[in-house]
PDB file of C-alpha atoms in Angstrom:
ATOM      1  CA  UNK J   1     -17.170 -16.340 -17.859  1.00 54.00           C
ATOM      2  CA  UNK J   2     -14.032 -18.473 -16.915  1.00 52.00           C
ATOM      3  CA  UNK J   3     -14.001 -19.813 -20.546  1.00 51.00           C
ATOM      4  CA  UNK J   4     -14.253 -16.039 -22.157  1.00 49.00           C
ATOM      5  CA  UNK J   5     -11.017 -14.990 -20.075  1.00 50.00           C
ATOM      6  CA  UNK J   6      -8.991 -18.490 -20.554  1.00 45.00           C
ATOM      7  CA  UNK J   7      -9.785 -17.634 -24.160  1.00 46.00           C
ATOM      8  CA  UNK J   8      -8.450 -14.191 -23.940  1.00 46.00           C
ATOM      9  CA  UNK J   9      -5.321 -15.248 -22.302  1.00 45.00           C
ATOM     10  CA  UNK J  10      -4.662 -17.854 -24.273  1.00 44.00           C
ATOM     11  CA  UNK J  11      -4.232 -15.507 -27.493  1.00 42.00           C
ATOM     12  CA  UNK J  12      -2.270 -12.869 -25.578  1.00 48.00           C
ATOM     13  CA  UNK J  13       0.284 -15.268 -24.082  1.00 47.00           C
ATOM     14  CA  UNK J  14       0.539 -16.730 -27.312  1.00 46.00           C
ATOM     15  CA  UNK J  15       1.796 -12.874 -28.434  1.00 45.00           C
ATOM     16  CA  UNK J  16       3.209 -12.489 -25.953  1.00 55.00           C
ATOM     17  CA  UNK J  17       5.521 -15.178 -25.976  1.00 53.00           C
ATOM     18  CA  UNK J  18       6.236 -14.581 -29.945  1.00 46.00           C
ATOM     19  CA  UNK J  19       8.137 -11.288 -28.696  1.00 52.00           C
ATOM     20  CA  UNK J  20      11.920 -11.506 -27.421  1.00 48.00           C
ATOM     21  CA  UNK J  21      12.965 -12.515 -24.066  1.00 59.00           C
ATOM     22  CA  UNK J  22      13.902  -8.932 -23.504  1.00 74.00           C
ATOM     23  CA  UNK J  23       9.899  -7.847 -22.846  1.00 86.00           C
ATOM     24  CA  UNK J  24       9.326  -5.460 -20.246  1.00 95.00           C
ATOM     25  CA  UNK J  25       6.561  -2.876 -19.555  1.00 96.00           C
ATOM     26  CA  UNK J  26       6.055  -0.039 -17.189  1.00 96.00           C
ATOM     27  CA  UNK J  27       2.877   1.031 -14.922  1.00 97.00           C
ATOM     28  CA  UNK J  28       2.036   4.328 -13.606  1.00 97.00           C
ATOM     29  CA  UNK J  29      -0.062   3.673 -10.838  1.00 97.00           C
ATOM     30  CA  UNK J  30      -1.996   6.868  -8.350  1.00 96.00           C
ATOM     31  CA  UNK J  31      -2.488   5.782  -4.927  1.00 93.00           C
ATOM     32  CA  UNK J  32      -5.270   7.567  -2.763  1.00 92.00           C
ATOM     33  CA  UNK J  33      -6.537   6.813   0.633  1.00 87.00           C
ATOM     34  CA  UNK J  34      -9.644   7.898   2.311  1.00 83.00           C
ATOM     35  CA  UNK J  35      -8.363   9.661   5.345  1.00 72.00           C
ATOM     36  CA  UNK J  36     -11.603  10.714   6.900  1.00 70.00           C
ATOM     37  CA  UNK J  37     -11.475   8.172   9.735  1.00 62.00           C
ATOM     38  CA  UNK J  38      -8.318  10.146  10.935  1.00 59.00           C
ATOM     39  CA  UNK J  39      -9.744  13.347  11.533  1.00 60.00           C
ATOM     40  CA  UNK J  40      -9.032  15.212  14.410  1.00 55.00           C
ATOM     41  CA  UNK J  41     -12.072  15.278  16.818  1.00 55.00           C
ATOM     42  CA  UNK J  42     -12.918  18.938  18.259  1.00 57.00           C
ATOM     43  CA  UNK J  43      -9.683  19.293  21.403  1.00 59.00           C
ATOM     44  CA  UNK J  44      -8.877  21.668  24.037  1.00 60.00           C
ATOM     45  CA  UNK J  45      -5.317  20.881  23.557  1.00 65.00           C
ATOM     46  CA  UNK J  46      -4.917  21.483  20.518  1.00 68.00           C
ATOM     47  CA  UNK J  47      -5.567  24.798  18.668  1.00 75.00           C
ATOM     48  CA  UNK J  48      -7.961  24.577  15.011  1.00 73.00           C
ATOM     49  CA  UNK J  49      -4.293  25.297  13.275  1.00 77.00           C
ATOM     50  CA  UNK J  50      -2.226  22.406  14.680  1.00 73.00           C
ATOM     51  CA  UNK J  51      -5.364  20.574  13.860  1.00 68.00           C
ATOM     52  CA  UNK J  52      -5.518  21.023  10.797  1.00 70.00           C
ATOM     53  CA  UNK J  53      -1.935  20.977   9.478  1.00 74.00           C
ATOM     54  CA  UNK J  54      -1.678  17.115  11.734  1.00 68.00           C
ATOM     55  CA  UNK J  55      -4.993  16.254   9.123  1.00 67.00           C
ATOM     56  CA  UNK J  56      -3.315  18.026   5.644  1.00 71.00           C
ATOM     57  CA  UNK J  57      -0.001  16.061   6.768  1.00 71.00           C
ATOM     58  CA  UNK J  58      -1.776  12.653   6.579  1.00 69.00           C
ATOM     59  CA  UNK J  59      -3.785  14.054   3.138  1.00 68.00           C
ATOM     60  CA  UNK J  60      -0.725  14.789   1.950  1.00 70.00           C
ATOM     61  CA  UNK J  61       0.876  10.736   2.677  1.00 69.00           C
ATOM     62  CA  UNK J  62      -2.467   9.369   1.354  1.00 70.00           C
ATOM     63  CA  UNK J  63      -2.074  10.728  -2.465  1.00 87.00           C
ATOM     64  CA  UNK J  64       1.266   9.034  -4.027  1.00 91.00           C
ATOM     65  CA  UNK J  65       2.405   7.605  -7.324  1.00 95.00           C
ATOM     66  CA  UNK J  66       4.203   4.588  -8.234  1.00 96.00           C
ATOM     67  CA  UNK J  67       6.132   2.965 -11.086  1.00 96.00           C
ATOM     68  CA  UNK J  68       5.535  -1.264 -11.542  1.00 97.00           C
ATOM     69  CA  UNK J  69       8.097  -2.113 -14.294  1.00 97.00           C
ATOM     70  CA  UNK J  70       7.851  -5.831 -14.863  1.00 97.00           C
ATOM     71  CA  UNK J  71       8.516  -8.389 -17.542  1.00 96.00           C
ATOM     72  CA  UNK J  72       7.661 -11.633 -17.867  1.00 94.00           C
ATOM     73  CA  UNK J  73       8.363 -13.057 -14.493  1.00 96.00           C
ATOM     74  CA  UNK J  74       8.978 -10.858 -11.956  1.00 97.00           C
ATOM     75  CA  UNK J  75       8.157  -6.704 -11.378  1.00 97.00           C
ATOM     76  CA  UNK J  76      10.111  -4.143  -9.517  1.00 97.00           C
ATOM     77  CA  UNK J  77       7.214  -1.636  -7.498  1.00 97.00           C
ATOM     78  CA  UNK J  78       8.636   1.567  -6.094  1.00 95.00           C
ATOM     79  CA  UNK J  79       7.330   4.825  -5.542  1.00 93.00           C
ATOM     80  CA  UNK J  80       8.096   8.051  -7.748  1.00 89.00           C
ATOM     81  CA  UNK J  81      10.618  10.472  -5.979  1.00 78.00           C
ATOM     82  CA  UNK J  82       8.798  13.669  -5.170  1.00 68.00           C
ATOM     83  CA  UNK J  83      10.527  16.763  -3.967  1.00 60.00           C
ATOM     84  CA  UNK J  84       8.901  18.521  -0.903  1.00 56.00           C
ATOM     85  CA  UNK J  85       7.685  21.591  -0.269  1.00 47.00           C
ATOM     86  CA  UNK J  86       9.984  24.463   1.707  1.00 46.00           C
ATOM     87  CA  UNK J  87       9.360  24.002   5.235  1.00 45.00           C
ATOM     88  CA  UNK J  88       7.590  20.465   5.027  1.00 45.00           C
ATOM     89  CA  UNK J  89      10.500  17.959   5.507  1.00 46.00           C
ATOM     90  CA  UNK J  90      10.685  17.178   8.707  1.00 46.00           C
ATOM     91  CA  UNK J  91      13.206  14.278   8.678  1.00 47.00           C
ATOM     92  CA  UNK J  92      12.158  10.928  10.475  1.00 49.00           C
ATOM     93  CA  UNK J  93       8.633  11.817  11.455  1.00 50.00           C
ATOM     94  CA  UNK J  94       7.832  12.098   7.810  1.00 50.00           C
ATOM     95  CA  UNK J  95       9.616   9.190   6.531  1.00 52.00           C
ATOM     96  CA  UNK J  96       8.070   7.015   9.349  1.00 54.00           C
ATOM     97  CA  UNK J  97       4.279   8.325   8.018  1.00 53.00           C
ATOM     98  CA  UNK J  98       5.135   7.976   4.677  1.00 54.00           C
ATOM     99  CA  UNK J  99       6.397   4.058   5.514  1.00 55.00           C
ATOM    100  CA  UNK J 100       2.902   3.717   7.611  1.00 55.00           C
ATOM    101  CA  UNK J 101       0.967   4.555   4.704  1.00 52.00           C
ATOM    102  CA  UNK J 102       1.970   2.160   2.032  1.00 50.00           C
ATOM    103  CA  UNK J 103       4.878   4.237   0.695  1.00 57.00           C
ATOM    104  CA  UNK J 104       9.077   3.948   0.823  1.00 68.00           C
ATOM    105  CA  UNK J 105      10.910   0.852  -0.275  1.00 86.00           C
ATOM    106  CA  UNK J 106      11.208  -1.264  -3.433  1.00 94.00           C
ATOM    107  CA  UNK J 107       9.109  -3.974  -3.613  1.00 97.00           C
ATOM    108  CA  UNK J 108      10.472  -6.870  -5.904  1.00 98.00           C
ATOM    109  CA  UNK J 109       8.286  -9.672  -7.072  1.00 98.00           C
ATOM    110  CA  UNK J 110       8.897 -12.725  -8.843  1.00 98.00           C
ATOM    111  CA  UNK J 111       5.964 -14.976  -9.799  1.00 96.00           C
ATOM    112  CA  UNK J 112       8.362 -18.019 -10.829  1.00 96.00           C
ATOM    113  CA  UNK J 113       9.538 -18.575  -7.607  1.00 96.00           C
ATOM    114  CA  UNK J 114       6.876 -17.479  -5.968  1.00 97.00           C
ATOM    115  CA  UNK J 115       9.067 -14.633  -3.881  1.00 98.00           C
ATOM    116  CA  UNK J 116       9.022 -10.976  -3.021  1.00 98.00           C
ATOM    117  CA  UNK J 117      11.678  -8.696  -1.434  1.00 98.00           C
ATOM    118  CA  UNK J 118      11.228  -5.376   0.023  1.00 96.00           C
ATOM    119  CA  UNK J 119      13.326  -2.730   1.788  1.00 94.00           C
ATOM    120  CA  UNK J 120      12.093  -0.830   4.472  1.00 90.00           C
ATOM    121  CA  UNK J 121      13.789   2.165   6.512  1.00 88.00           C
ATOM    122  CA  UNK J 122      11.834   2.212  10.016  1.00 85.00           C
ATOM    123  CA  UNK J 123      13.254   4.357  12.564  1.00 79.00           C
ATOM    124  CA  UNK J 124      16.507   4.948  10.948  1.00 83.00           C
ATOM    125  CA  UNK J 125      17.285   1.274  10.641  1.00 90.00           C
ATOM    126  CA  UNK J 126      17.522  -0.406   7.236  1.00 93.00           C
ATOM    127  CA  UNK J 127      15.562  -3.801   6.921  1.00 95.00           C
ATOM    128  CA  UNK J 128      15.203  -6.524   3.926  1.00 97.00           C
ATOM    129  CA  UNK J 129      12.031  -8.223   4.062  1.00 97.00           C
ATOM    130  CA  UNK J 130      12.668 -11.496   2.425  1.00 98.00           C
ATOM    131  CA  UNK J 131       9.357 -13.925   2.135  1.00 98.00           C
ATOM    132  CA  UNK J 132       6.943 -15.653   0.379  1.00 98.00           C
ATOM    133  CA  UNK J 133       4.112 -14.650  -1.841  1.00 97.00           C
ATOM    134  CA  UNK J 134       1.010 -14.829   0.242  1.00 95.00           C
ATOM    135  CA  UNK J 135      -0.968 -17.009  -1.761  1.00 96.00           C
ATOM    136  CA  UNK J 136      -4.561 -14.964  -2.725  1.00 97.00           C
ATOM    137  CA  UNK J 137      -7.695 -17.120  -2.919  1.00 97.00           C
ATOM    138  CA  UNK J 138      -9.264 -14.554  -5.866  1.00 98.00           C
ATOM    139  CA  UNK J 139     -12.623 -15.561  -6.446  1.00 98.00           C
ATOM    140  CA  UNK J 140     -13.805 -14.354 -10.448  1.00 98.00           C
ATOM    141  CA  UNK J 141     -16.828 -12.215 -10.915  1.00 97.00           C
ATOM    142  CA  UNK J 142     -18.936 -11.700 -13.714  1.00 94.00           C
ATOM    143  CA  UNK J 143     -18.123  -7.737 -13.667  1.00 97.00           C
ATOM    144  CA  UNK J 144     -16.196  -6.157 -16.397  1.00 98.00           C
ATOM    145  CA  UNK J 145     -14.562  -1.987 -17.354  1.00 98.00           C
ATOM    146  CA  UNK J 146     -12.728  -0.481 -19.191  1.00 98.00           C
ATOM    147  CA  UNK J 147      -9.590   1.060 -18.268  1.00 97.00           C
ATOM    148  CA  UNK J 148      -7.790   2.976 -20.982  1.00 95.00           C
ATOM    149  CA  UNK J 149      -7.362   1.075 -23.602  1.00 95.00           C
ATOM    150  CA  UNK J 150      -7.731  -2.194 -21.867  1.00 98.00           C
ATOM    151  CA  UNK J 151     -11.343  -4.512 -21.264  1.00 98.00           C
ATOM    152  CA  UNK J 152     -10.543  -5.625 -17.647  1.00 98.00           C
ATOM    153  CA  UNK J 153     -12.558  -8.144 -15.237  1.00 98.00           C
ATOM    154  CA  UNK J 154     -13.515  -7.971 -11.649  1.00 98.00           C
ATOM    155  CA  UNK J 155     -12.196 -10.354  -8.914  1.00 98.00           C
ATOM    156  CA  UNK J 156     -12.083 -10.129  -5.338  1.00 98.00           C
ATOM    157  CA  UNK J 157     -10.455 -11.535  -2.026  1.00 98.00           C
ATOM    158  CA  UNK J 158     -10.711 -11.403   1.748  1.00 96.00           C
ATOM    159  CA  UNK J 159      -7.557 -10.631   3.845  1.00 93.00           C
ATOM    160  CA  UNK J 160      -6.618 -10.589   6.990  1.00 91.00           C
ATOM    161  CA  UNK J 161      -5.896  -6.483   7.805  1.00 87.00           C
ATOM    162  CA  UNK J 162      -1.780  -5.701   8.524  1.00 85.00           C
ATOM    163  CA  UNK J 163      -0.988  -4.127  11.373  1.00 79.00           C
ATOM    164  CA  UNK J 164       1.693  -2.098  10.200  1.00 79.00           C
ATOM    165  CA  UNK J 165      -0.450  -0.502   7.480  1.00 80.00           C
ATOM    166  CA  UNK J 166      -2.433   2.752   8.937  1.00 73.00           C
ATOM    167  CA  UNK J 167      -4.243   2.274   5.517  1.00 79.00           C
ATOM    168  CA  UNK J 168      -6.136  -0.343   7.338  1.00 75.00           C
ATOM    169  CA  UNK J 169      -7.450   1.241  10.096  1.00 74.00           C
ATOM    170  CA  UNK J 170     -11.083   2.238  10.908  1.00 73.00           C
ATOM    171  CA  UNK J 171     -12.810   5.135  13.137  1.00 72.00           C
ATOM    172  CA  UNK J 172     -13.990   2.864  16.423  1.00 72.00           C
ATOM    173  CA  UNK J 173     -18.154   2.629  16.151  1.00 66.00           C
ATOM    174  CA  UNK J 174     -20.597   4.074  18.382  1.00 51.00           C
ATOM    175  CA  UNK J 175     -20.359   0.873  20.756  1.00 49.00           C
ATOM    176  CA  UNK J 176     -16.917   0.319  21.372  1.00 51.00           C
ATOM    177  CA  UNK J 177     -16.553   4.669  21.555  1.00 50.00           C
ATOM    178  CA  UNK J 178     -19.797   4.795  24.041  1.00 50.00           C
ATOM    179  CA  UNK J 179     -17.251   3.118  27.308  1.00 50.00           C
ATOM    180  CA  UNK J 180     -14.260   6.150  26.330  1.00 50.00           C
ATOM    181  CA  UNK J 181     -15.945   9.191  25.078  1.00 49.00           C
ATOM    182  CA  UNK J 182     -14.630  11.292  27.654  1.00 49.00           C
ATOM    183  CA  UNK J 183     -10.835   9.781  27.340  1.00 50.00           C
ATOM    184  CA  UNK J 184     -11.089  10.197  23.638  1.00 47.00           C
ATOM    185  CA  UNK J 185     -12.505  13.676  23.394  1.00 48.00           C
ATOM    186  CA  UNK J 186      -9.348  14.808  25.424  1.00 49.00           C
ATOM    187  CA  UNK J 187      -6.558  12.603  23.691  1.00 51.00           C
ATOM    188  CA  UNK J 188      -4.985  13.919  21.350  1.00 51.00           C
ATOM    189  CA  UNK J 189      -3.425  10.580  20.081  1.00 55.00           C
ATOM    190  CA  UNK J 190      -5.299   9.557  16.930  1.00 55.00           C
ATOM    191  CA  UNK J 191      -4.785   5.906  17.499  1.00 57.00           C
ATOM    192  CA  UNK J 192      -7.030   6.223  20.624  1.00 62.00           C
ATOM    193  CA  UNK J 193      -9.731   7.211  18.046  1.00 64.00           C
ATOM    194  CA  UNK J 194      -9.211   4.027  15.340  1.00 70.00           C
ATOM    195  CA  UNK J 195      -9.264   0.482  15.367  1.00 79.00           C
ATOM    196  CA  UNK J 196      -7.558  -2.354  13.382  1.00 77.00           C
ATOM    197  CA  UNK J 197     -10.526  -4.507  11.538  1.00 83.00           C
ATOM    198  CA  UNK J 198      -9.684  -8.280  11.601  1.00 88.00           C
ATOM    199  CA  UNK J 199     -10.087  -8.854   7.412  1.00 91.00           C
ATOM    200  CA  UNK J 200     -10.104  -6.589   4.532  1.00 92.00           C
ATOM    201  CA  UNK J 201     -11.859  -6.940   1.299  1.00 95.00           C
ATOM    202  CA  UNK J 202      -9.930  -6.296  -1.953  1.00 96.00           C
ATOM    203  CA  UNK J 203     -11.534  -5.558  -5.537  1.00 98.00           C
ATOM    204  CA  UNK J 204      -9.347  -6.113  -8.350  1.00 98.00           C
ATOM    205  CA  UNK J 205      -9.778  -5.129 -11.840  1.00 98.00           C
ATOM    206  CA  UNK J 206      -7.022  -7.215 -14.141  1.00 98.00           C
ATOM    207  CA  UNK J 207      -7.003  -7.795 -18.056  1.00 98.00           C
ATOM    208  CA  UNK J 208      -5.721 -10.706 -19.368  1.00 97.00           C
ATOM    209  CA  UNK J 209      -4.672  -8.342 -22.980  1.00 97.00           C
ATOM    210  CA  UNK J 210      -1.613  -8.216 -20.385  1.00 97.00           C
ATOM    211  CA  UNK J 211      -1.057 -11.846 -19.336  1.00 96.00           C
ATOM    212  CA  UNK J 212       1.139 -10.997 -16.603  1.00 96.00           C
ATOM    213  CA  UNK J 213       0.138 -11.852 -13.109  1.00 97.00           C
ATOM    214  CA  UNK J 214       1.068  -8.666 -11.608  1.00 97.00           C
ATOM    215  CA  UNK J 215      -0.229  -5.770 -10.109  1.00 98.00           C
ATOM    216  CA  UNK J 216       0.691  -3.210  -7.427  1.00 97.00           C
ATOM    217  CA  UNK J 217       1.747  -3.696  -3.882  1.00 95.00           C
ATOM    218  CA  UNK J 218       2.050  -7.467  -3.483  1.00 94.00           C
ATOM    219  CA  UNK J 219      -1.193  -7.988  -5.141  1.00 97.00           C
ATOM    220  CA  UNK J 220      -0.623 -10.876  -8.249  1.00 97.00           C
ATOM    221  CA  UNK J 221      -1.805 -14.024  -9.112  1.00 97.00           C
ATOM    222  CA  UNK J 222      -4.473 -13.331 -11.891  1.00 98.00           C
ATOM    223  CA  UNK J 223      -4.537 -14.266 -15.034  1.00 97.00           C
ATOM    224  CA  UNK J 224      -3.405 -10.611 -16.323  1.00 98.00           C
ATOM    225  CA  UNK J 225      -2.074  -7.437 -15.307  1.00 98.00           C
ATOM    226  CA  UNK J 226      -4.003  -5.590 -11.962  1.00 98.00           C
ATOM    227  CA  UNK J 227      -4.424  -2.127 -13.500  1.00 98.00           C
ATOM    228  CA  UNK J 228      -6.566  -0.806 -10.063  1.00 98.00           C
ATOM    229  CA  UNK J 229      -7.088  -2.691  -6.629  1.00 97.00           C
ATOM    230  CA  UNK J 230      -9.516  -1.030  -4.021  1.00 96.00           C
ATOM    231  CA  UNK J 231      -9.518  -2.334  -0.236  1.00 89.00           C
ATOM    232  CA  UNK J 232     -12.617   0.043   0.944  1.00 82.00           C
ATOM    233  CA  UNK J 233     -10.259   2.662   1.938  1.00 87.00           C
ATOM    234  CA  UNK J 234      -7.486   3.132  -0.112  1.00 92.00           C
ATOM    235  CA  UNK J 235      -7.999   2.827  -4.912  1.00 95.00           C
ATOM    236  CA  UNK J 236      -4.636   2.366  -6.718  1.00 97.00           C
ATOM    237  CA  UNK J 237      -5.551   3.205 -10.203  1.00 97.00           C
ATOM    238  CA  UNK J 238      -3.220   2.623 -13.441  1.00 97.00           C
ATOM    239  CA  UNK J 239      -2.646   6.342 -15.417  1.00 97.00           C
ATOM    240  CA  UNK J 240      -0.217   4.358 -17.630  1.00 97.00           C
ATOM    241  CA  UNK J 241       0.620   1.834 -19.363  1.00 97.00           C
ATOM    242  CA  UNK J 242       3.818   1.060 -21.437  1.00 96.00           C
ATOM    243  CA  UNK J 243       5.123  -1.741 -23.092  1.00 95.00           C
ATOM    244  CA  UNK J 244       8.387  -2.395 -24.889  1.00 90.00           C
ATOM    245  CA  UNK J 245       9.796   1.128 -24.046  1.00 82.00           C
ATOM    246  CA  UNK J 246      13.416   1.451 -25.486  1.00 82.00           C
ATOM    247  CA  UNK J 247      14.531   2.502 -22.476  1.00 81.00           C
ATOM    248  CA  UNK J 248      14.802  -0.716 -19.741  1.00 87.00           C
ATOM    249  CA  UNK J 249      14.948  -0.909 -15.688  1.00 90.00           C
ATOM    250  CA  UNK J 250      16.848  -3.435 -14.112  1.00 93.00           C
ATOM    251  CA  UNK J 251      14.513  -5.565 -12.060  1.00 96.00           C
ATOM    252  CA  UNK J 252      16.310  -7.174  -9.427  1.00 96.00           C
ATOM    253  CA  UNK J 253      15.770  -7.146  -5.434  1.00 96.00           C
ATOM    254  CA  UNK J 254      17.380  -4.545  -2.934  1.00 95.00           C
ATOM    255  CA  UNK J 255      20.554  -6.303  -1.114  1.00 95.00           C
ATOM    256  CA  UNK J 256      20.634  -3.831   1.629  1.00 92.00           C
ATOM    257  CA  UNK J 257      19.331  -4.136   4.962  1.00 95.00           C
ATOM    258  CA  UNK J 258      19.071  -6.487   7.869  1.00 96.00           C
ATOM    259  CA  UNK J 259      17.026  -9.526   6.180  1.00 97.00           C
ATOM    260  CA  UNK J 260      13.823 -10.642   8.250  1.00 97.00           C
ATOM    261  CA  UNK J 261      11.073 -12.463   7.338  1.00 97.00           C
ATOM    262  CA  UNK J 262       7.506 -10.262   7.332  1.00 95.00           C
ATOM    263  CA  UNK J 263       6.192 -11.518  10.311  1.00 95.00           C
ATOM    264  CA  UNK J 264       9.532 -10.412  12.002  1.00 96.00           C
ATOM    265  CA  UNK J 265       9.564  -7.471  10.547  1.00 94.00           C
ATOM    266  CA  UNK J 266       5.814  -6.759  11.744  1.00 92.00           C
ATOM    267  CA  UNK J 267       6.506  -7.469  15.161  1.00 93.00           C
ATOM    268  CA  UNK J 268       9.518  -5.005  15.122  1.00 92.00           C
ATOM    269  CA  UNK J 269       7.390  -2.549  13.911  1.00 88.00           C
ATOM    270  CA  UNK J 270       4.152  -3.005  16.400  1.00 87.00           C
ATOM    271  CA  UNK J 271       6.863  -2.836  19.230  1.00 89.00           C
ATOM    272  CA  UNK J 272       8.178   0.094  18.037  1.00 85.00           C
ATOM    273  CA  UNK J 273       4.703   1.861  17.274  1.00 80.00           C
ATOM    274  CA  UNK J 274       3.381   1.092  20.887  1.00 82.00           C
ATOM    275  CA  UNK J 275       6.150   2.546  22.416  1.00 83.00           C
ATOM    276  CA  UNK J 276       6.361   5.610  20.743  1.00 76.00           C
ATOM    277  CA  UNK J 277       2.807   6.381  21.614  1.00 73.00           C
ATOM    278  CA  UNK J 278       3.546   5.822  25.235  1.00 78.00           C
ATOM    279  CA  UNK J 279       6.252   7.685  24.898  1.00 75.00           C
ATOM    280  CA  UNK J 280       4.066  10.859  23.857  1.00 63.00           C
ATOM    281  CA  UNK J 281       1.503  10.165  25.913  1.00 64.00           C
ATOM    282  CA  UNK J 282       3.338  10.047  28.949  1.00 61.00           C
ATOM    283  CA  UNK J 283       5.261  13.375  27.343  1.00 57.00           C
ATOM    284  CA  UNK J 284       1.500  15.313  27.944  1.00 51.00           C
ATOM    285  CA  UNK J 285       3.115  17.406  25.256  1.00 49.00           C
ATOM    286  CA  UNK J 286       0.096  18.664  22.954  1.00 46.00           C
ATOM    287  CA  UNK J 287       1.499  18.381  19.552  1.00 44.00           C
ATOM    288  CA  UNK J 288       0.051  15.328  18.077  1.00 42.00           C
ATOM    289  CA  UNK J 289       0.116  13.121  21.531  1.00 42.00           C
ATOM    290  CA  UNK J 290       0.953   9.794  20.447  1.00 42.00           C
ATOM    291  CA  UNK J 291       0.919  10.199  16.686  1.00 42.00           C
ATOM    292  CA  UNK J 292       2.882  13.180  16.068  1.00 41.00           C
ATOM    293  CA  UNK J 293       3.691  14.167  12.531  1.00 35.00           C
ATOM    294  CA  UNK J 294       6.597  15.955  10.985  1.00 35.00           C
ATOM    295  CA  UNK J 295       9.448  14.479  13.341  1.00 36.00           C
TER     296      UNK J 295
END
């Protein structure tokens, strides 16, 4: 299996390093999360309506589309501008969801030196994460599909789960929900309902007819391009795939922002998270407790 795929990359590099330094190509990628585990439970505070808009809100974060455009040894990943609907922009509320659920920012990659850059907005501040590429022990299975026009193979990975990524979290099981039934069934703070698993597994589909080791979110290190990535809960799927368009991007890191390193950046973020659900809870308002979306 390991010989069929150094075989295949071997040709394709050799192509692909025929063809001018100027080589760049361009992704389309759909992001969609499975936001079951944040439904809202049945609540006497909270009327069927409010509800139900707090669970189309999230929906609505869950479902994006990004661009990767990326040439030989580094990729610029950012998500595709989308214009809201009348009477759904709700300022920093939404941005903040939006952040929480893998979207805002330009993520900037580069595979040579082993580097990545991203800017995030996070309660009105502007912050540069500047770090290294988390190394990914991918182990290679013997599974392959097809994707478009491109054979890919199957590899996967264990992670440990971020903390600033709602993506990650799960509905609490029966045991650990049996202690707080009665607390939960009368918060309305979502976050009293889910819980943060310790590692994540992540299923990667690459081809090596694209040997570049790229793929979406800080996902890289195969022996081709990712063209979909699944972590249980949330697919990112490739719709597109374009190589040697006419028209080129500039891939080069954000400057803006105060720099911090991830882990920095993480523990900002927890901070800030934890207090604004105290905040609400010790509000009592009934609009969304500690999680309240739309600002």
């Amino acid at each position: 299996m390991k010989k069929l795929i150094l075989s295949i990359a071997f040709v394709t590099v050799a192509a692909f390093n025929s063809q001018a330094q100027s080589f760049q190509g361009l992704v389309v990628y759909e992001s969609k999360t499975n936001t079951s585990d944040f439904k809202m439970g049945e609540n006497k505070e909270m009327t069927p309506e409010m509800q139900k808009m707090i669970e189309e809100r999230i929906k609505k974060f869950s479902e994006k589309t990004f661009m990767l455009y990326f040439d030989k040894t580094a990729s610029l990943y950012e998500e595709e501008e989308k214009l809201d609907a009348p009477g759904t922009q709700n300022g920093g509320g939404m941005r903040i969801m939006s952040s929480f659920m893998g979207g805002g920012g330009k993520l900037y990659k580069n595979i040579k030196d082993k580097t990545y850059t991203l800017d995030k907005e996070m309660f009105g501040k502007e912050f540069l994460i500047k770090d290294t590429l988390t190394n990914i022990k991918w182990k290679m299975e013997a599974e392959t599909k097809q994707i478009g026009n491109y054979l890919c193979y199957k590899a996967t990975a264990v992670q440990p789960a971020s903390k600033t990524d709602f993506r990650n979290f799960r509905r609490k099981n029966a045991e650990s929900n049996a202690a707080k039934t009665a607390e939960k069934e009368k918060s309305t703070n979502i976050m009293d309902q889910v819980e943060l698993p310790k590692e994540i597994t992540i299923t990667a589909w690459y081809t090596p007819q694209i040997p570049i080791s790229q793929g979406p979110e800080n996902y890289w290190g195969l022996p081709g391009l990712i063209l979909e990535i699944n972590n249980g809960k949330t697919t990112v799927l490739c719709t597109k795939v374009v190589l040697n368009s006419k028209d080129k991007k500039e891939i080069k890191p954000s400057t803006n922002g105060t720099v911090v390193t991830q882990k920095e950046y993480d523990d900002i973020a927890v901070k800030k998270m934890e207090e604004m659900r105290q905040m609400y809870q010790g509000s009592g308002n009934n609009h969304g407790g500690g999680m309240r979306i739309g600002g």
